[in-house]
Coordinates of C-alpha atoms and ligand atoms in Angstrom, one line a residue:
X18 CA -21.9 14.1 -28.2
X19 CA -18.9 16.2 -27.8
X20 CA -16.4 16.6 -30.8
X21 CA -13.5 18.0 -29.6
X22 CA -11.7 15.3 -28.3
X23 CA -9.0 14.3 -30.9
X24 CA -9.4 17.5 -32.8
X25 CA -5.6 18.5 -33.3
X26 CA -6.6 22.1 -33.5
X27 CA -7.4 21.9 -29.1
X28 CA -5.0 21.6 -27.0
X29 CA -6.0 18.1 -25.6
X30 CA -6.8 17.5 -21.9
X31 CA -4.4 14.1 -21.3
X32 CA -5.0 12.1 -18.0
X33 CA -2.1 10.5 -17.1
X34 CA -3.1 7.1 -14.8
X35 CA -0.4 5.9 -12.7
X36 CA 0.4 3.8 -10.1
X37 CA -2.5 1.3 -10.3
X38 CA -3.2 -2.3 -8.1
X39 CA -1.0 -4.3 -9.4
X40 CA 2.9 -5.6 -8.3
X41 CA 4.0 -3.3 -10.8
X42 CA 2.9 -0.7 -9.1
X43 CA 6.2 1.3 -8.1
X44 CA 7.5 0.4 -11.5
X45 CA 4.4 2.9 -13.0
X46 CA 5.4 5.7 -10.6
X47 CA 8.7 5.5 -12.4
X48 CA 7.5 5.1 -16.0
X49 CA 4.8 7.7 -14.8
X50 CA 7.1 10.1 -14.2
X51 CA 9.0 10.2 -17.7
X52 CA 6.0 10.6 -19.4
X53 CA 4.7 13.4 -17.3
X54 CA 8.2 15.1 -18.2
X55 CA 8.2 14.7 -21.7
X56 CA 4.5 15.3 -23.0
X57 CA 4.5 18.4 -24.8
X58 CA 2.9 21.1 -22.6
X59 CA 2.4 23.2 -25.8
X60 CA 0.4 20.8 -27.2
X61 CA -1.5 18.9 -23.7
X62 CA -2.9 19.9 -21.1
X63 CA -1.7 17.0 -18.2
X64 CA -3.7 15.3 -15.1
X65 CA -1.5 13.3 -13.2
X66 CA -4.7 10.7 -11.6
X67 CA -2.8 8.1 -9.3
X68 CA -4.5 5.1 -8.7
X69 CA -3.7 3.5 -5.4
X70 CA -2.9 -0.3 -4.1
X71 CA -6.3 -0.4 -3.1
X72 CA -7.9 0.9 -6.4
X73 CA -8.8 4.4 -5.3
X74 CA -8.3 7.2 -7.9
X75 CA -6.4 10.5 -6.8
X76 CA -6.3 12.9 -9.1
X77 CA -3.0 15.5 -8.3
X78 CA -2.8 18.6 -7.8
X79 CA 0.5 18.7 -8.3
X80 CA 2.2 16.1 -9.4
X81 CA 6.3 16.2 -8.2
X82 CA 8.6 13.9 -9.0
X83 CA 10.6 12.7 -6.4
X84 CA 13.7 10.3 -5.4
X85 CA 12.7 6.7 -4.9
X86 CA 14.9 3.9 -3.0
X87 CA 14.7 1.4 -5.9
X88 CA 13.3 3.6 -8.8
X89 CA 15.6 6.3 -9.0
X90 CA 12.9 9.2 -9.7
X91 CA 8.9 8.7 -9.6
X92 CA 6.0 10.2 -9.8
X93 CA 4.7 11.0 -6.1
X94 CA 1.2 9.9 -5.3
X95 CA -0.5 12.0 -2.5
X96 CA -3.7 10.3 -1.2
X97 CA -5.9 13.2 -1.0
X98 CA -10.0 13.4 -1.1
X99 CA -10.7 9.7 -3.3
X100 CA -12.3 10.5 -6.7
X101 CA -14.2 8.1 -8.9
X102 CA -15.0 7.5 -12.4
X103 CA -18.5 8.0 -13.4
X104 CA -18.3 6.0 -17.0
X105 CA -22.3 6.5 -17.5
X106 CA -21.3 10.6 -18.3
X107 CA -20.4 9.1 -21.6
X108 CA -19.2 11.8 -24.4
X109 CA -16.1 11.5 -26.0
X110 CA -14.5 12.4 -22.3
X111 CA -13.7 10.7 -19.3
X112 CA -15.5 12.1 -16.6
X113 CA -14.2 11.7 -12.9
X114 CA -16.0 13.2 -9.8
X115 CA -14.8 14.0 -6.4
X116 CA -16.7 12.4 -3.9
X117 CA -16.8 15.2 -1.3
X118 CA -19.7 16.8 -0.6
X119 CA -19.8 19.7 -3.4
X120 CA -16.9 18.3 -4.9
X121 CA -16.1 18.6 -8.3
X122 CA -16.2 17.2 -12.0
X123 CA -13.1 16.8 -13.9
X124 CA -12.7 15.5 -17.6
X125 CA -10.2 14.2 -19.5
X126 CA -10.4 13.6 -23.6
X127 CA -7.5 11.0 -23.7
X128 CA -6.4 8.7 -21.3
X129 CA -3.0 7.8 -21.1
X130 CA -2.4 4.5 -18.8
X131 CA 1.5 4.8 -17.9
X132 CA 0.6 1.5 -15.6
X133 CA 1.9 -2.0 -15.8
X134 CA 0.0 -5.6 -14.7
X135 CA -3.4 -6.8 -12.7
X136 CA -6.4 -4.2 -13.3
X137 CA -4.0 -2.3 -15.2
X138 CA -2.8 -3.9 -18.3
X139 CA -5.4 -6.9 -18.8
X140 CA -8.0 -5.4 -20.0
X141 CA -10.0 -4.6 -16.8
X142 CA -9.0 -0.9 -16.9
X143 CA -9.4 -0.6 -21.0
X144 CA -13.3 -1.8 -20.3
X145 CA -14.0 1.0 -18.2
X146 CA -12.5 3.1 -20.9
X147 CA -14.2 1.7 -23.6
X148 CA -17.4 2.1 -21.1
X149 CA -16.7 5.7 -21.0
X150 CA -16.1 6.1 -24.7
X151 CA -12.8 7.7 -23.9
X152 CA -9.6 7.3 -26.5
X153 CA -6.9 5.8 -24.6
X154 CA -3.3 4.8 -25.6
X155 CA -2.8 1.1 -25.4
X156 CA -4.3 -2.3 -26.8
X157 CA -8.0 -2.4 -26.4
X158 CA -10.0 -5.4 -24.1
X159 CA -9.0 -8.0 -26.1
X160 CA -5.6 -6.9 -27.1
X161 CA -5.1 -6.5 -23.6
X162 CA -6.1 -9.6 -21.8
X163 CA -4.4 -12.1 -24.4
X164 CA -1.0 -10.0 -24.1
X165 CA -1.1 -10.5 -20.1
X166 CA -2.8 -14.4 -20.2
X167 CA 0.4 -16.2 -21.1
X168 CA -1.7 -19.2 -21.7
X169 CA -3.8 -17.7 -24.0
X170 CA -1.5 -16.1 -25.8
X171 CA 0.3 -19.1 -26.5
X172 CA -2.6 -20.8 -28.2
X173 CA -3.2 -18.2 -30.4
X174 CA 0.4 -18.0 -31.5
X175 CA 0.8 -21.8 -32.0
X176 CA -2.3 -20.9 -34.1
X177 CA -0.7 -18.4 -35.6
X178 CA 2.2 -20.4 -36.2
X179 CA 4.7 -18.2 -34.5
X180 CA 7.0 -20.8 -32.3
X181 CA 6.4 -20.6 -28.4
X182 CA 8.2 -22.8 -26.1
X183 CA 6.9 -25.6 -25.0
X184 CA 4.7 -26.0 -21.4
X185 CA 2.0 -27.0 -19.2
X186 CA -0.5 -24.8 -17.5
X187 CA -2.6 -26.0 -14.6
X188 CA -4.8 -24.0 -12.3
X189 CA -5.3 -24.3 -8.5
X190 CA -8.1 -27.1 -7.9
X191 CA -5.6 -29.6 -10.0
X192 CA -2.6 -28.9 -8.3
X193 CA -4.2 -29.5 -5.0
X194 CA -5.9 -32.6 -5.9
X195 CA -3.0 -34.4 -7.6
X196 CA 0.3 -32.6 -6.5
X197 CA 2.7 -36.0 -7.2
X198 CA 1.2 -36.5 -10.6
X199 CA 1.1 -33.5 -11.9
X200 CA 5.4 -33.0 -10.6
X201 CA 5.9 -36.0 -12.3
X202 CA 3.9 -36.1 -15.5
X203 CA 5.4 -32.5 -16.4
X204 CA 8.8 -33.4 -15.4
X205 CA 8.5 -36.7 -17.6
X206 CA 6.9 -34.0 -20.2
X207 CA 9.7 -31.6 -20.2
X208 CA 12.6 -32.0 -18.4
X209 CA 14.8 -30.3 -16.1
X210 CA 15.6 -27.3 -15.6
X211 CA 12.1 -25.9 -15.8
X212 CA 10.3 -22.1 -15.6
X213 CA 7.3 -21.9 -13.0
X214 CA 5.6 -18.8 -13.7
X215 CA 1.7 -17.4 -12.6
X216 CA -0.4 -17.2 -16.3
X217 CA -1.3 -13.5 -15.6
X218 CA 1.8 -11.5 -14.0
X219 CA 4.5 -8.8 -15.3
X220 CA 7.7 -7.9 -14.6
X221 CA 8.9 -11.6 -13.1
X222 CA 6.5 -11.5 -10.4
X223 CA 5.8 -14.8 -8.9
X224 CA 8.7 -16.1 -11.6
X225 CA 11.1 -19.2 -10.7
X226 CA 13.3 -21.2 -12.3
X227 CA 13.4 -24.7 -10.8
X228 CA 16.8 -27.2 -11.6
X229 CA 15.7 -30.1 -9.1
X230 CA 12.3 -32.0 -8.6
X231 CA 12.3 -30.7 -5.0
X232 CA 11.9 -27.3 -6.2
X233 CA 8.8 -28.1 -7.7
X234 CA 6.0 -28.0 -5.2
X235 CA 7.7 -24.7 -3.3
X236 CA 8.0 -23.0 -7.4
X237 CA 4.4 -24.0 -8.2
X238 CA 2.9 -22.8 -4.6
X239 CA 4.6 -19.9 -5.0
X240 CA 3.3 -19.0 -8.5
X241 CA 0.0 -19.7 -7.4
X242 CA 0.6 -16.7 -4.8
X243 CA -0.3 -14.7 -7.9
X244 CA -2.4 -15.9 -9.8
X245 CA -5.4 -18.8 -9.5
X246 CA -3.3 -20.8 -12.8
X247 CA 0.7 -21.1 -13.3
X248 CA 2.3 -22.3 -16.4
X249 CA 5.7 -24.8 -16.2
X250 CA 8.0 -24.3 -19.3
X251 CA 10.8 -26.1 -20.3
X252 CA 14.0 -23.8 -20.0
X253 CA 15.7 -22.5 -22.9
X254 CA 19.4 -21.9 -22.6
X255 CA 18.9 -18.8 -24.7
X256 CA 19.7 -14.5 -25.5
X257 CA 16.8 -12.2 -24.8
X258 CA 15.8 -10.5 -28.0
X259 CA 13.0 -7.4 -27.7
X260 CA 11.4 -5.5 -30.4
X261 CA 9.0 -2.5 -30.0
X262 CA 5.9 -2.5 -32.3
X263 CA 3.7 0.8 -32.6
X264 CA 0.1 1.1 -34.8
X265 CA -3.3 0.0 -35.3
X266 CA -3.8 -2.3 -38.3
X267 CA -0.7 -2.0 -40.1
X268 CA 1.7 -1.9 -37.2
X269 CA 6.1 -1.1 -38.1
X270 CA 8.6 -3.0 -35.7
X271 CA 11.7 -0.7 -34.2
X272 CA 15.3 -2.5 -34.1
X273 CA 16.1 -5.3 -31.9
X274 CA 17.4 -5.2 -28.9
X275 CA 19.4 -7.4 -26.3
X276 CA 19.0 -7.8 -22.7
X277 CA 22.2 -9.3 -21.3
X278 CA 21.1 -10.3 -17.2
X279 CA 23.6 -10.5 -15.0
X280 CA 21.1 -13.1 -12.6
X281 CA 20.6 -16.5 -13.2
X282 CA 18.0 -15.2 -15.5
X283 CA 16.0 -11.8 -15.8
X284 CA 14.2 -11.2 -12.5
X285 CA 13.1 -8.5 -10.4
X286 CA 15.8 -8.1 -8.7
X287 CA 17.8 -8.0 -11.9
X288 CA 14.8 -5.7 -14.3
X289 CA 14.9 -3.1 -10.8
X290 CA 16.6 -3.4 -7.5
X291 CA 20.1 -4.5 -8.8
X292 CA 22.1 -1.2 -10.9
X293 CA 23.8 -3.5 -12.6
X294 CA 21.1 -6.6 -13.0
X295 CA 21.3 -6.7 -16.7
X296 CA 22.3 -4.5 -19.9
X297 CA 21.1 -3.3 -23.0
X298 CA 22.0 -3.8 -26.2
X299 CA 20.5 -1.6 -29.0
X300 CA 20.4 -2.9 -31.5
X301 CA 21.0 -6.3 -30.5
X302 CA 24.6 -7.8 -33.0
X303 CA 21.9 -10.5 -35.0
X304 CA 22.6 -11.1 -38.6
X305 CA 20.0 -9.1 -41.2
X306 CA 18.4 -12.1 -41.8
X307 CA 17.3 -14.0 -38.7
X308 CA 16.5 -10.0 -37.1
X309 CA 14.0 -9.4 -40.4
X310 CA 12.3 -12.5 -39.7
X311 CA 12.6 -12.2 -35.6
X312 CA 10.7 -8.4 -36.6
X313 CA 8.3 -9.4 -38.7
X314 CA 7.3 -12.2 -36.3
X315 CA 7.0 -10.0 -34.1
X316 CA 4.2 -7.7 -36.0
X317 CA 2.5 -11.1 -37.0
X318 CA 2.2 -12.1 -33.2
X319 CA 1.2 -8.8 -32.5
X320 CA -1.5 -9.0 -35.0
X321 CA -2.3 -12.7 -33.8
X322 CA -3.0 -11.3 -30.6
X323 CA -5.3 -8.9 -31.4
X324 CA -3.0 -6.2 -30.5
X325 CA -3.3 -1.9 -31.1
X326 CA -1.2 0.7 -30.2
X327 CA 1.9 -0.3 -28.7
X328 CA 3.7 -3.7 -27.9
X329 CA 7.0 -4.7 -26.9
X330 CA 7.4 -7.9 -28.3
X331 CA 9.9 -10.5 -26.1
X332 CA 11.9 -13.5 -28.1
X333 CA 14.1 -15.9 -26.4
X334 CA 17.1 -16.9 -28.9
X335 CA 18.6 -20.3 -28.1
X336 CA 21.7 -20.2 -28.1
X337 CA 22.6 -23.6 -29.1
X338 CA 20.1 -24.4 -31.9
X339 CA 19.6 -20.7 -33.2
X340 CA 15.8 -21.4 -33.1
X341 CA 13.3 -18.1 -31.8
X342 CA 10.7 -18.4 -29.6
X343 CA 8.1 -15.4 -29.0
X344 CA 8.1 -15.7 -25.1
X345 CA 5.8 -12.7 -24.4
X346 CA 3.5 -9.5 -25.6
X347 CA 3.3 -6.3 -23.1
X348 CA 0.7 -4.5 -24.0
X349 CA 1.9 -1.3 -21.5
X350 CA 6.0 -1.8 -21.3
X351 CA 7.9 0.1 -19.4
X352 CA 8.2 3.5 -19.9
X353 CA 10.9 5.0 -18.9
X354 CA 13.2 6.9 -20.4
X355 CA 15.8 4.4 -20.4
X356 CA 13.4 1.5 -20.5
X357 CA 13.7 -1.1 -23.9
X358 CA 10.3 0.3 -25.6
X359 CA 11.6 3.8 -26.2
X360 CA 15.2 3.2 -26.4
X361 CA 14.4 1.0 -29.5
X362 CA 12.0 3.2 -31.0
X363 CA 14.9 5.8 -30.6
X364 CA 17.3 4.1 -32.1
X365 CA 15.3 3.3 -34.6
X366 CA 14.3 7.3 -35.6
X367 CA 11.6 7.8 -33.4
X368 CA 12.6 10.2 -30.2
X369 CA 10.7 9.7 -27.1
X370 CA 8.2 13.2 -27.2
X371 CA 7.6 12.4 -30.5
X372 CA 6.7 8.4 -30.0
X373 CA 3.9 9.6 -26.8
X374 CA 2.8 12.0 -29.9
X375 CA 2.5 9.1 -32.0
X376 CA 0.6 7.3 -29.5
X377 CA -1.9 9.6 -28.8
X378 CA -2.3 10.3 -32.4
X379 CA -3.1 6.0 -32.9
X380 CA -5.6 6.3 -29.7
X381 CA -7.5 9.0 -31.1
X382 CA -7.2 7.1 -34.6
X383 CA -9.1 4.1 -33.4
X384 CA -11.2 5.8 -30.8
X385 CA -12.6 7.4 -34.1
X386 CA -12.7 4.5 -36.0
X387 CA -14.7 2.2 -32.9
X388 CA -16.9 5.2 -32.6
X389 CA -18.3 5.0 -36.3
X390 CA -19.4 1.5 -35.7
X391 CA -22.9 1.3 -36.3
X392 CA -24.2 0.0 -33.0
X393 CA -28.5 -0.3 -34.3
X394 CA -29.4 -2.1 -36.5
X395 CA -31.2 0.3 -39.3
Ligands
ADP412 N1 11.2 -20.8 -20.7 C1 12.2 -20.0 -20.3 N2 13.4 -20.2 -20.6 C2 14.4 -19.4 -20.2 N3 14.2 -18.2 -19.5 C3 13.0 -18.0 -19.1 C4 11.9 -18.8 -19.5 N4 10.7 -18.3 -19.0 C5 11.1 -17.1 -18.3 N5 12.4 -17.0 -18.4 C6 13.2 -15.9 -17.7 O1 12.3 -15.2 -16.8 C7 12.0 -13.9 -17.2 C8 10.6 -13.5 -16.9 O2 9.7 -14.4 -17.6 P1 8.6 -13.8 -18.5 O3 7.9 -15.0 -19.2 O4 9.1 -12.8 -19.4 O5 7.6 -13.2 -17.5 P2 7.2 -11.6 -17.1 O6 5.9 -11.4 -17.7 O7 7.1 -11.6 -15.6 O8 8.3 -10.7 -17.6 C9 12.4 -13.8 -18.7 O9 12.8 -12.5 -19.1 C10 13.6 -14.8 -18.7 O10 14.8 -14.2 -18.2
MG413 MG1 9.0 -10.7 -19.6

């Protein structure tokens, strides 16, 4: 097996994946495009490898970045000659083949997902890695798919005994069967106003907040538009507290931040289409106290979760009771570089080259460390 991959001395061959199928999709290209910029080329050697809607894989020749209605500046994704992963080329590198006639190989050491979502961030994508015995920055499988199961990951927490807010999930086949019921009963459960949201989903996709019983049915069917379960939580009037988390076993949380929407509450429109949707606040105005406990729940759910690599950790502050809930884990956040996950590493000492440094530095960490597992038995 090959040995150079994560030697410091080489300069490393990064691939860049971008794009990806997944509503998030336009959100990579723009996160994609920061982190093309700011790699050091002294140190990497980049391929940009955009991922369509459909799943295909382009790899670029030359990746431009360009102006986007709604993003400002992404990565551009040029649909030329389809190339596929060939995982059974196993050796430390990720091996992708162009499947023209006398087409040819290309391999990466490192993997760098910049993408966000379905088959991207759930741990569909880190399986095929894992597959290919490729490093890659990121949680791993299980890391992954908890952080983007909202379900899930709320079990584990109440396990945990990190507080989430309360809720119901149901999936498809129950809805149908017993629509009235199941209004009522979670209504009677929870109360009014309510959050309708799919169980897998990013970026407030498929998200509604529902004030009236005969927003229910439309809220629900329209969650289910994305994903075969959807999870009904009881509104909190409350701030929006974030905190980055970066490493493998022993993981250090940045500062907080704030995210102040604008919207009724933080959706898409508000997180991308509107300029003025919602501000930052870094670092969030929390007394000491409540942020040191807010951060170090944050690394506990992020080791509750199963979590590696990278995390932005999301809290919802109520503002009447001054109680914290952990709302969510992304396992790939944003990138940008304006988005939260940098910003608060910034702010707290850590400049944006230097954290993707970091980051490749933790892949190759536990790549090593999930390659010295003994995998016979003698
Ligand atoms: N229970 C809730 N109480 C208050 N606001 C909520 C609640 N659930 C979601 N929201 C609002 O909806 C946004 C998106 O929900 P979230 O659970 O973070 O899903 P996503 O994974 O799509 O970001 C949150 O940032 C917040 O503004
Ligand atoms: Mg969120």
């Amino acid at each position: 097996m090959r040995q150079k991959s994560c030697n410091v001395n080489d300069k490393l061959k990064i691939g860049v994946l971008y794009g990806g199928r997944s509503g998030e999709h336009d959100v990579s290209l723009c996160s994609a495009a920061s982190v093309i910029s700011a790699l050091n080329k002294s140190k990497y050697e980049i391929t940009a490898i955009g991922i369509d809607r459909d799943g295909r894989w382009y790899v670029q020749d030359k990746p431009q970045i360009i102006p986007h209605k709604d993003f400002g500046r992404v990565l551009s994704l040029k649909k030329r000659g389809a190339w596929f992963v060939n995982h059974f080329e196993q050796g430390n590198q990720l091996r992708i083949f162009n499947n023209k006639k006398g087409g040819k190989a290309l391999a990466v050491d490192i993997v760098f997902p910049v993408l966000h979502g379905t088959f991207c961030e759930d741990g569909t994508l880190q399986g095929l890695l894992e597959l290919a015995m490729v490093p890659y920055v990121g949680a791993d499988v299980a890391g992954s798919a908890v952080g983007m199961d909202k379900d899930i990951a709320k079990r584990l927490l109440t396990e945990a005994g990190i507080p989430v807010v309360p809720s119901v999930t149901i999936n498809r086949q129950q809805w149908r069967d017993k629509k009235k019921d199941i209004s009522k009963n979670i209504i009677d459960k929870l109360g009014l106003p309510l959050f309708v949201k799919p169980v897998c989903a990013g970026s407030s996709v498929g998200v509604k907040k529902i004030k009236e019983i005969k927003e229910f049915a439309k809220s629900v069917d329209f969650a289910f538009q994305y994903d075969t379960r959807a999870i009904i939580e009881k509104a909190v009037d409350c701030r929006e507290i974030e905190c980055a988390v970066l490493g493998n076993e022993a993981p250090a949380a940045s500062v907080l931040g704030e995210i102040i929407p604008r919207h009724e509450f933080y959706s898409y429109d508000a997180k991308y289409l509107d300029p003025q949707g919602a501000r930052a606040q870094i670092p969030a105005a929390i007394e000491d106290k409540l942020a040191t406990r807010i951060r170090q729940t944050a690394v506990k759910g992020y080791l509750a979760l199963c979590c590696s690599s990278m995390a932005r950790v999301d809290f919802f502050l109520d503002k009447k009771t001054g109680k914290f809930y952990l709302n969510e884990i992304n396992t790939l956040p944003g990138f940008t570089s304006i988005s939260m996950y940098p910003k608060l590493w910034e702010a707290t000492g850590l400049p944006y080259s230097k954290l993707l440094d970091k980051l490749i530095e933790l892949a190759c960490a536990r790549h090593r460390q999930k390659m010295s597992i003994k995998t016979e038995r003698i």
